[in-house]
Structure formats: C-alpha cells, structure tokens
Amino acid sequence: MRHISVEPPPFFHRGPSPLARLAFFGLLSLALLFADTRYRYLESVRHAVAVVLYPLQRAVQLPAEVLAQVTSYFSSQAALAEDNAALRQQLLSEAPVVQGYQLLLQENARLRALLNVEKRFQGATTAAEVLYSGRDPFTQKLFVDKGESAGVQPGQAVIDEVGVVGQVTRVFPYMAEVTLLTDKDHAVPVKVELPELRFLSPNVEIQAGDKLLTSGIDGTYPSGLAVAQVVSVERETGQIFARVTCKPLAGVEKSPHLLILGRAAAPPQRPEEPAESDTPRKGRGRHRG
C-alpha cells in the first residue's frame, strides 16, 4: 500500500505562514504608528497619498452630491409652487378688503374736499348723495337723496369738490332731480379766469387751456365756481363767433357725493329813473328888455 504525501509540491511553496505574516505586519504597523506619532516621519507620505487619492474620492462622491442637488432643486421647486399658490389664494381673499380700504380712502378725501368747499359759502348748504341716473338717454339728469323734507328747492345750484355739476330742476318729498351741466338744454353764464398779470388787454381772445368760472349774473350760481376748461377753439373765416369746445372740471357723472347750495340772494332791483318835469327850466342868462 502506497503512502500519499499531503505536502504541496515545491513550486506551490507560499512562504511564511499566515500567522507569521499577521504578526509581522502587526508589529510593522505599531512601529510606523509610533514613529509617525512621535517623529512625524510619514507626514509627507500621507500628504502625497491624499493628493493622489483626491480625484478618486471626488469621483466617488460626485454621484451622491449630484443626486442630493437634484433632489433639493425639485424639493425647492415644489415648496415654491406651494407657497406661490398659498400667497395667490391669500391675495385673492384679501383683495376685496384692500379695494374697500382704497375706496374708503378716496371717499374720505372727496368728503374732506367737499367740506372745505362748503366752508366757502355763508348760506345754507345741503349735502346729498347720488341715488341713480336718469333713464332718458336724451337728457343728462340724476337723482339725489334730498328733497322737500330737507329744504331743497328748484333752481338751486349743485356742485362737487371741484366745481359745478348742475342745477336742481324738480323736487320730490325725499329726493330731487338734478339737470347736469352737460345737458343740451342747460346753460351756465361763465367768464374766463384771467391770469394775474398787470397791463393785460381786456379784449384778449380765449385760448385752449383757459379755465371758465361762473359769472354770477344769473343769480343762480355764485360767482367764481369752476365750470370747465377750454379744450379747443375753432375760428372760421367769415364767422363772427368762434366755436369753443370745453370739458367739465367737475365729476359730472362720477361724484357720489354732492353739495346743494342755498338760493343766492336776489340782486338789488334797478333804481327807477326820476320822472321828467313838465315845467320848462329857467335859464341862467339875463332877460333883455
């Protein structure tokens, strides 16, 4: 019977045993650690290895960083979209409040201006609010919430914080009809507001941009109320009068609050001329005999 050897052939010889290798490298590691800790011999080697391995480290970390940035980008976009939608919804819900606040500010400013205008007149005035416009498309009228019960009478002038709006034409117990300045059958005596310049000729022609004021000669409108502004002046050859186009200064159909002025005092009557005497006047010269 043959004896089989379990020893490897000579060309398969692997050197020291694994245990010896472990002991050798363990001692070598301890020696290197001691030398590096105490004398820092491996500092340059460590820096060189770090420089060589840095591109490899960045290449390994790059996919994770790109993935994190992409995830953060889409997360930020989603969060921004949600915030934008929430802010839009909040803006829509608060828009009526903001608009109402702005309307209140505008109305308050108009009322303050109307109050300042009221202080200019010594007579009785009545504040009124517009109810609705007239239904007739061929006339320019509106109705206010003050009538006979508030002492309103036909013929009273109606203004806003800027100027003349119209005139009361009909009065009801609790409302009144106002014919607007722009009505084709309504007329207001006006004068041109002259600049405060000395030595200005009294026959200066009217020009675009001039401001027209009430003259007060009709006894209805007080003198000096703003009426309109001249937009254009057309002079045709052979015509005596020029065609003047004006734009009302007051908010004729836009002012919600108006002021009804009291009746202006009646102008003094024209004095009567003395009757001529039937007896002849005596001459001052001497009578010759």
PDB file of C-alpha atoms in Angstrom:
ATOM      1  CA  MET A   1       0.000   0.000   0.000  1.00  0.00           C
ATOM      2  CA  ARG A   2       1.381   3.386  -1.067  1.00  0.00           C
ATOM      3  CA  HIS A   3       1.687   6.320   1.281  1.00  0.00           C
ATOM      4  CA  ILE A   4       0.237   9.557  -0.190  1.00  0.00           C
ATOM      5  CA  SER A   5       2.013  12.723   0.900  1.00  0.00           C
ATOM      6  CA  VAL A   6      -0.122  15.798   1.704  1.00  0.00           C
ATOM      7  CA  GLU A   7       2.711  18.273   1.394  1.00  0.00           C
ATOM      8  CA  PRO A   8       2.428  20.643  -1.581  1.00  0.00           C
ATOM      9  CA  PRO A   9       4.933  20.459  -4.369  1.00  0.00           C
ATOM     10  CA  PRO A  10       7.948  22.731  -4.126  1.00  0.00           C
ATOM     11  CA  PHE A  11       6.643  25.149  -6.790  1.00  0.00           C
ATOM     12  CA  PHE A  12       3.473  25.763  -4.675  1.00  0.00           C
ATOM     13  CA  HIS A  13       5.511  26.976  -1.728  1.00  0.00           C
ATOM     14  CA  ARG A  14       3.877  30.188  -0.373  1.00  0.00           C
ATOM     15  CA  GLY A  15       6.467  31.481   2.045  1.00  0.00           C
ATOM     16  CA  PRO A  16       5.781  32.187   5.716  1.00  0.00           C
ATOM     17  CA  SER A  17       2.615  31.035   7.307  1.00  0.00           C
ATOM     18  CA  PRO A  18      -0.353  33.404   7.647  1.00  0.00           C
ATOM     19  CA  LEU A  19       0.146  33.718  11.359  1.00  0.00           C
ATOM     20  CA  ALA A  20       3.730  34.836  10.857  1.00  0.00           C
ATOM     21  CA  ARG A  21       2.620  37.355   8.281  1.00  0.00           C
ATOM     22  CA  LEU A  22      -0.011  38.706  10.632  1.00  0.00           C
ATOM     23  CA  ALA A  23       2.485  39.106  13.397  1.00  0.00           C
ATOM     24  CA  PHE A  24       4.986  40.793  11.092  1.00  0.00           C
ATOM     25  CA  PHE A  25       2.577  43.337   9.669  1.00  0.00           C
ATOM     26  CA  GLY A  26       1.075  43.971  13.080  1.00  0.00           C
ATOM     27  CA  LEU A  27       4.461  44.826  14.507  1.00  0.00           C
ATOM     28  CA  LEU A  28       5.262  46.928  11.446  1.00  0.00           C
ATOM     29  CA  SER A  29       2.048  48.893  11.875  1.00  0.00           C
ATOM     30  CA  LEU A  30       2.733  49.540  15.508  1.00  0.00           C
ATOM     31  CA  ALA A  31       6.246  50.680  14.683  1.00  0.00           C
ATOM     32  CA  LEU A  32       5.003  53.034  11.978  1.00  0.00           C
ATOM     33  CA  LEU A  33       2.313  54.429  14.275  1.00  0.00           C
ATOM     34  CA  PHE A  34       4.854  55.053  16.985  1.00  0.00           C
ATOM     35  CA  ALA A  35       7.306  56.668  14.597  1.00  0.00           C
ATOM     36  CA  ASP A  36       4.637  58.863  12.987  1.00  0.00           C
ATOM     37  CA  THR A  37       3.177  59.912  16.313  1.00  0.00           C
ATOM     38  CA  ARG A  38       6.482  60.769  17.876  1.00  0.00           C
ATOM     39  CA  TYR A  39       8.640  61.908  14.972  1.00  0.00           C
ATOM     40  CA  ARG A  40       6.021  62.544  12.187  1.00  0.00           C
ATOM     41  CA  TYR A  41       8.079  60.732   9.569  1.00  0.00           C
ATOM     42  CA  LEU A  42       5.022  59.840   7.473  1.00  0.00           C
ATOM     43  CA  GLU A  43       3.572  63.358   7.203  1.00  0.00           C
ATOM     44  CA  SER A  44       4.860  63.903   3.664  1.00  0.00           C
ATOM     45  CA  VAL A  45       3.811  60.406   2.641  1.00  0.00           C
ATOM     46  CA  ARG A  46       0.307  60.998   3.958  1.00  0.00           C
ATOM     47  CA  HIS A  47       0.016  64.285   2.021  1.00  0.00           C
ATOM     48  CA  ALA A  48       1.215  62.644  -1.172  1.00  0.00           C
ATOM     49  CA  VAL A  49      -1.276  59.805  -0.805  1.00  0.00           C
ATOM     50  CA  ALA A  50      -4.085  62.299  -0.112  1.00  0.00           C
ATOM     51  CA  VAL A  51      -3.237  64.265  -3.279  1.00  0.00           C
ATOM     52  CA  VAL A  52      -3.173  61.093  -5.348  1.00  0.00           C
ATOM     53  CA  LEU A  53      -6.441  59.768  -3.924  1.00  0.00           C
ATOM     54  CA  TYR A  54      -8.359  63.117  -4.042  1.00  0.00           C
ATOM     55  CA  PRO A  55      -9.623  62.699  -7.653  1.00  0.00           C
ATOM     56  CA  LEU A  56     -10.786  59.208  -6.805  1.00  0.00           C
ATOM     57  CA  GLN A  57     -12.583  60.465  -3.705  1.00  0.00           C
ATOM     58  CA  ARG A  58     -14.299  63.240  -5.704  1.00  0.00           C
ATOM     59  CA  ALA A  59     -15.306  60.762  -8.386  1.00  0.00           C
ATOM     60  CA  VAL A  60     -16.860  58.525  -5.742  1.00  0.00           C
ATOM     61  CA  GLN A  61     -18.648  61.435  -4.007  1.00  0.00           C
ATOM     62  CA  LEU A  62     -19.857  63.171  -7.198  1.00  0.00           C
ATOM     63  CA  PRO A  63     -22.898  60.953  -7.912  1.00  0.00           C
ATOM     64  CA  ALA A  64     -24.144  61.353  -4.352  1.00  0.00           C
ATOM     65  CA  GLU A  65     -23.703  65.150  -4.482  1.00  0.00           C
ATOM     66  CA  VAL A  66     -25.452  65.414  -7.863  1.00  0.00           C
ATOM     67  CA  LEU A  67     -28.326  63.315  -6.590  1.00  0.00           C
ATOM     68  CA  ALA A  68     -28.608  65.480  -3.472  1.00  0.00           C
ATOM     69  CA  GLN A  69     -28.617  68.706  -5.533  1.00  0.00           C
ATOM     70  CA  VAL A  70     -31.244  67.392  -7.946  1.00  0.00           C
ATOM     71  CA  THR A  71     -33.426  66.262  -5.060  1.00  0.00           C
ATOM     72  CA  SER A  72     -33.001  69.624  -3.321  1.00  0.00           C
ATOM     73  CA  TYR A  73     -33.836  71.506  -6.557  1.00  0.00           C
ATOM     74  CA  PHE A  74     -37.087  69.661  -7.152  1.00  0.00           C
ATOM     75  CA  SER A  75     -37.991  69.896  -3.480  1.00  0.00           C
ATOM     76  CA  SER A  76     -37.390  73.653  -3.561  1.00  0.00           C
ATOM     77  CA  GLN A  77     -39.463  73.992  -6.740  1.00  0.00           C
ATOM     78  CA  ALA A  78     -42.339  72.102  -5.181  1.00  0.00           C
ATOM     79  CA  ALA A  79     -42.138  74.184  -1.999  1.00  0.00           C
ATOM     80  CA  LEU A  80     -42.033  77.423  -4.004  1.00  0.00           C
ATOM     81  CA  ALA A  81     -45.029  76.331  -6.060  1.00  0.00           C
ATOM     82  CA  GLU A  82     -46.987  75.579  -2.896  1.00  0.00           C
ATOM     83  CA  ASP A  83     -46.001  78.917  -1.335  1.00  0.00           C
ATOM     84  CA  ASN A  84     -46.923  80.746  -4.531  1.00  0.00           C
ATOM     85  CA  ALA A  85     -50.324  79.082  -4.655  1.00  0.00           C
ATOM     86  CA  ALA A  86     -50.927  79.897  -0.987  1.00  0.00           C
ATOM     87  CA  LEU A  87     -49.919  83.534  -1.487  1.00  0.00           C
ATOM     88  CA  ARG A  88     -52.164  83.840  -4.549  1.00  0.00           C
ATOM     89  CA  GLN A  89     -55.070  82.441  -2.589  1.00  0.00           C
ATOM     90  CA  GLN A  90     -54.354  84.844   0.264  1.00  0.00           C
ATOM     91  CA  LEU A  91     -54.122  87.755  -2.181  1.00  0.00           C
ATOM     92  CA  LEU A  92     -57.446  86.841  -3.762  1.00  0.00           C
ATOM     93  CA  SER A  93     -59.098  86.530  -0.375  1.00  0.00           C
ATOM     94  CA  GLU A  94     -57.742  89.896   0.807  1.00  0.00           C
ATOM     95  CA  ALA A  95     -58.304  91.777  -2.474  1.00  0.00           C
ATOM     96  CA  PRO A  96     -61.864  92.874  -1.570  1.00  0.00           C
ATOM     97  CA  VAL A  97     -60.624  94.209   1.762  1.00  0.00           C
ATOM     98  CA  VAL A  98     -57.811  96.180   0.111  1.00  0.00           C
ATOM     99  CA  GLN A  99     -60.123  97.539  -2.577  1.00  0.00           C
ATOM    100  CA  GLY A 100     -62.686  98.505   0.030  1.00  0.00           C
ATOM    101  CA  TYR A 101     -59.997 100.267   2.042  1.00  0.00           C
ATOM    102  CA  GLN A 102     -58.843 102.194  -1.029  1.00  0.00           C
ATOM    103  CA  LEU A 103     -62.432 103.171  -1.849  1.00  0.00           C
ATOM    104  CA  LEU A 104     -62.898 104.395   1.710  1.00  0.00           C
ATOM    105  CA  LEU A 105     -59.741 106.492   1.458  1.00  0.00           C
ATOM    106  CA  GLN A 106     -60.914 108.024  -1.821  1.00  0.00           C
ATOM    107  CA  GLU A 107     -64.376 108.697  -0.434  1.00  0.00           C
ATOM    108  CA  ASN A 108     -62.883 110.241   2.699  1.00  0.00           C
ATOM    109  CA  ALA A 109     -60.696 112.518   0.567  1.00  0.00           C
ATOM    110  CA  ARG A 110     -63.706 113.603  -1.506  1.00  0.00           C
ATOM    111  CA  LEU A 111     -65.773 114.311   1.604  1.00  0.00           C
ATOM    112  CA  ARG A 112     -62.961 116.374   3.127  1.00  0.00           C
ATOM    113  CA  ALA A 113     -62.640 118.375  -0.079  1.00  0.00           C
ATOM    114  CA  LEU A 114     -66.418 118.852  -0.200  1.00  0.00           C
ATOM    115  CA  LEU A 115     -66.366 120.051   3.415  1.00  0.00           C
ATOM    116  CA  ASN A 116     -63.691 122.598   2.549  1.00  0.00           C
ATOM    117  CA  VAL A 117     -65.832 123.822  -0.342  1.00  0.00           C
ATOM    118  CA  GLU A 118     -68.849 124.115   1.961  1.00  0.00           C
ATOM    119  CA  LYS A 119     -66.925 126.450   4.278  1.00  0.00           C
ATOM    120  CA  ARG A 120     -66.581 128.959   1.450  1.00  0.00           C
ATOM    121  CA  PHE A 121     -70.321 129.638   1.357  1.00  0.00           C
ATOM    122  CA  GLN A 122     -72.047 131.548   4.109  1.00  0.00           C
ATOM    123  CA  GLY A 123     -75.562 130.494   3.122  1.00  0.00           C
ATOM    124  CA  ALA A 124     -77.263 127.215   3.922  1.00  0.00           C
ATOM    125  CA  THR A 125     -75.951 124.185   2.045  1.00  0.00           C
ATOM    126  CA  THR A 126     -77.224 120.612   1.888  1.00  0.00           C
ATOM    127  CA  ALA A 127     -75.039 117.548   1.418  1.00  0.00           C
ATOM    128  CA  ALA A 128     -76.603 114.933  -0.844  1.00  0.00           C
ATOM    129  CA  GLU A 129     -75.738 111.524  -2.204  1.00  0.00           C
ATOM    130  CA  VAL A 130     -76.450 110.373  -5.737  1.00  0.00           C
ATOM    131  CA  LEU A 131     -79.129 107.678  -5.949  1.00  0.00           C
ATOM    132  CA  TYR A 132     -79.181 106.862  -9.660  1.00  0.00           C
ATOM    133  CA  SER A 133     -79.002 108.424 -13.108  1.00  0.00           C
ATOM    134  CA  GLY A 134     -81.978 109.345 -15.248  1.00  0.00           C
ATOM    135  CA  ARG A 135     -83.402 106.757 -17.629  1.00  0.00           C
ATOM    136  CA  ASP A 136     -83.894 109.143 -20.548  1.00  0.00           C
ATOM    137  CA  PRO A 137     -80.908 108.734 -22.908  1.00  0.00           C
ATOM    138  CA  PHE A 138     -81.529 112.154 -24.494  1.00  0.00           C
ATOM    139  CA  THR A 139     -81.150 114.103 -21.255  1.00  0.00           C
ATOM    140  CA  GLN A 140     -78.395 114.292 -18.674  1.00  0.00           C
ATOM    141  CA  LYS A 141     -80.031 114.019 -15.261  1.00  0.00           C
ATOM    142  CA  LEU A 142     -79.521 112.268 -11.952  1.00  0.00           C
ATOM    143  CA  PHE A 143     -81.412 111.952  -8.685  1.00  0.00           C
ATOM    144  CA  VAL A 144     -80.156 112.712  -5.176  1.00  0.00           C
ATOM    145  CA  ASP A 145     -81.440 111.615  -1.778  1.00  0.00           C
ATOM    146  CA  LYS A 146     -82.506 115.078  -0.565  1.00  0.00           C
ATOM    147  CA  GLY A 147     -85.844 116.721  -1.378  1.00  0.00           C
ATOM    148  CA  GLU A 148     -88.524 118.994   0.045  1.00  0.00           C
ATOM    149  CA  SER A 149     -88.120 117.476   3.501  1.00  0.00           C
ATOM    150  CA  ALA A 150     -84.519 118.762   3.537  1.00  0.00           C
ATOM    151  CA  GLY A 151     -85.455 122.207   2.250  1.00  0.00           C
ATOM    152  CA  VAL A 152     -84.290 121.658  -1.322  1.00  0.00           C
ATOM    153  CA  GLN A 153     -85.939 123.909  -3.910  1.00  0.00           C
ATOM    154  CA  PRO A 154     -85.890 124.016  -7.714  1.00  0.00           C
ATOM    155  CA  GLY A 155     -83.211 126.229  -9.160  1.00  0.00           C
ATOM    156  CA  GLN A 156     -80.541 125.553  -6.538  1.00  0.00           C
ATOM    157  CA  ALA A 157     -77.009 125.023  -7.787  1.00  0.00           C
ATOM    158  CA  VAL A 158     -75.332 121.648  -7.293  1.00  0.00           C
ATOM    159  CA  ILE A 159     -71.546 121.289  -7.041  1.00  0.00           C
ATOM    160  CA  ASP A 160     -68.927 118.759  -6.009  1.00  0.00           C
ATOM    161  CA  GLU A 161     -65.472 119.249  -4.535  1.00  0.00           C
ATOM    162  CA  VAL A 162     -64.143 120.524  -7.881  1.00  0.00           C
ATOM    163  CA  GLY A 163     -66.839 122.651  -9.455  1.00  0.00           C
ATOM    164  CA  VAL A 164     -70.345 122.945 -10.907  1.00  0.00           C
ATOM    165  CA  VAL A 165     -72.278 119.729 -11.518  1.00  0.00           C
ATOM    166  CA  GLY A 166     -75.719 121.055 -12.422  1.00  0.00           C
ATOM    167  CA  GLN A 167     -78.940 122.549 -11.098  1.00  0.00           C
ATOM    168  CA  VAL A 168     -81.980 121.221  -9.248  1.00  0.00           C
ATOM    169  CA  THR A 169     -84.901 121.147 -11.690  1.00  0.00           C
ATOM    170  CA  ARG A 170     -87.562 119.086  -9.898  1.00  0.00           C
ATOM    171  CA  VAL A 171     -88.102 118.376  -6.219  1.00  0.00           C
ATOM    172  CA  PHE A 172     -89.938 115.467  -4.604  1.00  0.00           C
ATOM    173  CA  PRO A 173     -90.608 114.868  -0.903  1.00  0.00           C
ATOM    174  CA  TYR A 174     -87.476 112.786  -0.307  1.00  0.00           C
ATOM    175  CA  MET A 175     -85.445 113.185  -3.498  1.00  0.00           C
ATOM    176  CA  ALA A 176     -84.644 115.738  -6.169  1.00  0.00           C
ATOM    177  CA  GLU A 177     -83.822 115.742  -9.866  1.00  0.00           C
ATOM    178  CA  VAL A 178     -80.597 117.431 -10.944  1.00  0.00           C
ATOM    179  CA  THR A 179     -80.021 118.506 -14.533  1.00  0.00           C
ATOM    180  CA  LEU A 180     -76.344 118.082 -15.268  1.00  0.00           C
ATOM    181  CA  LEU A 181     -74.018 120.638 -16.722  1.00  0.00           C
ATOM    182  CA  THR A 182     -73.643 118.524 -19.870  1.00  0.00           C
ATOM    183  CA  ASP A 183     -77.362 118.549 -20.690  1.00  0.00           C
ATOM    184  CA  LYS A 184     -78.057 120.184 -24.056  1.00  0.00           C
ATOM    185  CA  ASP A 185     -80.780 122.435 -22.597  1.00  0.00           C
ATOM    186  CA  HIS A 186     -78.722 123.623 -19.641  1.00  0.00           C
ATOM    187  CA  ALA A 187     -76.836 126.915 -19.760  1.00  0.00           C
ATOM    188  CA  VAL A 188     -74.467 128.499 -17.256  1.00  0.00           C
ATOM    189  CA  PRO A 189     -73.178 132.070 -17.590  1.00  0.00           C
ATOM    190  CA  VAL A 190     -69.396 131.916 -17.416  1.00  0.00           C
ATOM    191  CA  LYS A 191     -66.363 134.122 -17.554  1.00  0.00           C
ATOM    192  CA  VAL A 192     -62.745 133.405 -18.360  1.00  0.00           C
ATOM    193  CA  GLU A 193     -60.358 133.205 -15.435  1.00  0.00           C
ATOM    194  CA  LEU A 194     -57.803 135.845 -16.335  1.00  0.00           C
ATOM    195  CA  PRO A 195     -54.211 135.450 -15.165  1.00  0.00           C
ATOM    196  CA  GLU A 196     -52.979 137.870 -12.558  1.00  0.00           C
ATOM    197  CA  LEU A 197     -50.910 139.938 -14.963  1.00  0.00           C
ATOM    198  CA  ARG A 198     -50.719 143.695 -14.983  1.00  0.00           C
ATOM    199  CA  PHE A 199     -51.293 145.777 -18.096  1.00  0.00           C
ATOM    200  CA  LEU A 200     -53.233 142.918 -19.750  1.00  0.00           C
ATOM    201  CA  SER A 201     -55.543 143.968 -22.542  1.00  0.00           C
ATOM    202  CA  PRO A 202     -59.221 143.369 -21.658  1.00  0.00           C
ATOM    203  CA  ASN A 203     -60.034 142.035 -25.140  1.00  0.00           C
ATOM    204  CA  VAL A 204     -57.643 139.053 -25.020  1.00  0.00           C
ATOM    205  CA  GLU A 205     -59.025 136.155 -27.071  1.00  0.00           C
ATOM    206  CA  ILE A 206     -59.919 132.881 -25.395  1.00  0.00           C
ATOM    207  CA  GLN A 207     -57.378 130.091 -25.827  1.00  0.00           C
ATOM    208  CA  ALA A 208     -57.154 126.359 -25.234  1.00  0.00           C
ATOM    209  CA  GLY A 209     -56.371 125.640 -21.602  1.00  0.00           C
ATOM    210  CA  ASP A 210     -58.292 128.626 -20.223  1.00  0.00           C
ATOM    211  CA  LYS A 211     -60.471 127.970 -17.192  1.00  0.00           C
ATOM    212  CA  LEU A 212     -64.109 129.048 -17.176  1.00  0.00           C
ATOM    213  CA  LEU A 213     -65.784 130.226 -13.965  1.00  0.00           C
ATOM    214  CA  THR A 214     -69.358 131.137 -13.150  1.00  0.00           C
ATOM    215  CA  SER A 215     -70.019 134.827 -13.647  1.00  0.00           C
ATOM    216  CA  GLY A 216     -72.918 135.009 -11.179  1.00  0.00           C
ATOM    217  CA  ILE A 217     -75.037 137.286 -13.379  1.00  0.00           C
ATOM    218  CA  ASP A 218     -77.934 134.805 -13.458  1.00  0.00           C
ATOM    219  CA  GLY A 219     -78.413 134.845  -9.680  1.00  0.00           C
ATOM    220  CA  THR A 220     -78.352 131.028  -9.536  1.00  0.00           C
ATOM    221  CA  TYR A 221     -74.668 130.167  -9.373  1.00  0.00           C
ATOM    222  CA  PRO A 222     -72.325 132.107  -7.095  1.00  0.00           C
ATOM    223  CA  SER A 223     -69.531 133.867  -8.891  1.00  0.00           C
ATOM    224  CA  GLY A 224     -66.174 132.128  -9.143  1.00  0.00           C
ATOM    225  CA  LEU A 225     -67.196 128.447  -9.267  1.00  0.00           C
ATOM    226  CA  ALA A 226     -65.113 126.279 -11.600  1.00  0.00           C
ATOM    227  CA  VAL A 227     -67.148 125.159 -14.601  1.00  0.00           C
ATOM    228  CA  ALA A 228     -64.974 123.867 -17.435  1.00  0.00           C
ATOM    229  CA  GLN A 229     -61.658 124.083 -19.217  1.00  0.00           C
ATOM    230  CA  VAL A 230     -61.279 125.111 -22.839  1.00  0.00           C
ATOM    231  CA  VAL A 231     -60.134 122.193 -24.972  1.00  0.00           C
ATOM    232  CA  SER A 232     -60.099 123.742 -28.433  1.00  0.00           C
ATOM    233  CA  VAL A 233     -61.039 126.973 -30.185  1.00  0.00           C
ATOM    234  CA  GLU A 234     -62.106 126.912 -33.850  1.00  0.00           C
ATOM    235  CA  ARG A 235     -62.304 130.161 -35.759  1.00  0.00           C
ATOM    236  CA  GLU A 236     -63.829 130.019 -39.222  1.00  0.00           C
ATOM    237  CA  THR A 237     -63.322 132.699 -41.794  1.00  0.00           C
ATOM    238  CA  GLY A 238     -66.351 134.921 -42.179  1.00  0.00           C
ATOM    239  CA  GLN A 239     -67.861 133.932 -38.828  1.00  0.00           C
ATOM    240  CA  ILE A 240     -68.237 136.427 -36.022  1.00  0.00           C
ATOM    241  CA  PHE A 241     -68.100 133.922 -33.182  1.00  0.00           C
ATOM    242  CA  ALA A 242     -65.615 131.118 -32.605  1.00  0.00           C
ATOM    243  CA  ARG A 243     -66.590 127.560 -31.762  1.00  0.00           C
ATOM    244  CA  VAL A 244     -65.222 126.734 -28.321  1.00  0.00           C
ATOM    245  CA  THR A 245     -65.124 123.139 -27.022  1.00  0.00           C
ATOM    246  CA  CYS A 246     -64.926 122.750 -23.242  1.00  0.00           C
ATOM    247  CA  LYS A 247     -64.523 119.884 -20.818  1.00  0.00           C
ATOM    248  CA  PRO A 248     -66.289 119.972 -17.425  1.00  0.00           C
ATOM    249  CA  LEU A 249     -63.923 120.117 -14.485  1.00  0.00           C
ATOM    250  CA  ALA A 250     -66.307 118.514 -12.011  1.00  0.00           C
ATOM    251  CA  GLY A 251     -67.078 114.809 -11.989  1.00  0.00           C
ATOM    252  CA  VAL A 252     -70.463 115.315 -13.612  1.00  0.00           C
ATOM    253  CA  GLU A 253     -71.444 111.641 -13.579  1.00  0.00           C
ATOM    254  CA  LYS A 254     -68.729 110.280 -11.279  1.00  0.00           C
ATOM    255  CA  SER A 255     -69.103 112.133  -7.983  1.00  0.00           C
ATOM    256  CA  PRO A 256     -71.169 110.107  -5.477  1.00  0.00           C
ATOM    257  CA  HIS A 257     -71.459 112.994  -3.019  1.00  0.00           C
ATOM    258  CA  LEU A 258     -72.713 116.449  -3.968  1.00  0.00           C
ATOM    259  CA  LEU A 259     -73.413 119.762  -2.296  1.00  0.00           C
ATOM    260  CA  ILE A 260     -76.640 121.673  -2.931  1.00  0.00           C
ATOM    261  CA  LEU A 261     -76.091 125.399  -2.485  1.00  0.00           C
ATOM    262  CA  GLY A 262     -78.697 127.666  -0.965  1.00  0.00           C
ATOM    263  CA  ARG A 263     -80.521 130.144  -3.138  1.00  0.00           C
ATOM    264  CA  ALA A 264     -78.375 133.131  -3.881  1.00  0.00           C
ATOM    265  CA  ALA A 265     -79.559 136.451  -2.609  1.00  0.00           C
ATOM    266  CA  ALA A 266     -81.642 138.304  -5.143  1.00  0.00           C
ATOM    267  CA  PRO A 267     -79.707 141.089  -6.844  1.00  0.00           C
ATOM    268  CA  PRO A 268     -80.808 144.606  -5.964  1.00  0.00           C
ATOM    269  CA  GLN A 269     -83.506 145.998  -8.188  1.00  0.00           C
ATOM    270  CA  ARG A 270     -82.660 148.629 -10.706  1.00  0.00           C
ATOM    271  CA  PRO A 271     -83.464 152.068  -9.341  1.00  0.00           C
ATOM    272  CA  GLU A 272     -86.319 153.861 -11.021  1.00  0.00           C
ATOM    273  CA  GLU A 273     -85.407 156.833 -13.153  1.00  0.00           C
ATOM    274  CA  PRO A 274     -86.820 160.156 -11.923  1.00  0.00           C
ATOM    275  CA  ALA A 275     -89.805 161.417 -13.906  1.00  0.00           C
ATOM    276  CA  GLU A 276     -89.091 164.392 -16.164  1.00  0.00           C
ATOM    277  CA  SER A 277     -90.746 167.655 -15.078  1.00  0.00           C
ATOM    278  CA  ASP A 278     -93.285 169.165 -17.451  1.00  0.00           C
ATOM    279  CA  THR A 279     -92.346 172.754 -16.482  1.00  0.00           C
ATOM    280  CA  PRO A 280     -89.578 174.318 -18.530  1.00  0.00           C
ATOM    281  CA  ARG A 281     -86.324 175.049 -16.797  1.00  0.00           C
ATOM    282  CA  LYS A 282     -85.413 178.648 -16.117  1.00  0.00           C
ATOM    283  CA  GLY A 283     -82.394 179.936 -17.908  1.00  0.00           C
ATOM    284  CA  ARG A 284     -79.484 181.415 -16.099  1.00  0.00           C
ATOM    285  CA  GLY A 285     -78.931 184.249 -18.594  1.00  0.00           C
ATOM    286  CA  ARG A 286     -80.325 187.726 -18.110  1.00  0.00           C
ATOM    287  CA  HIS A 287     -83.578 188.702 -19.873  1.00  0.00           C
ATOM    288  CA  ARG A 288     -83.080 191.551 -22.218  1.00  0.00           C
ATOM    289  CA  GLY A 289     -85.807 194.182 -22.351  1.00  0.00           C
TER     290      GLY A 289
END
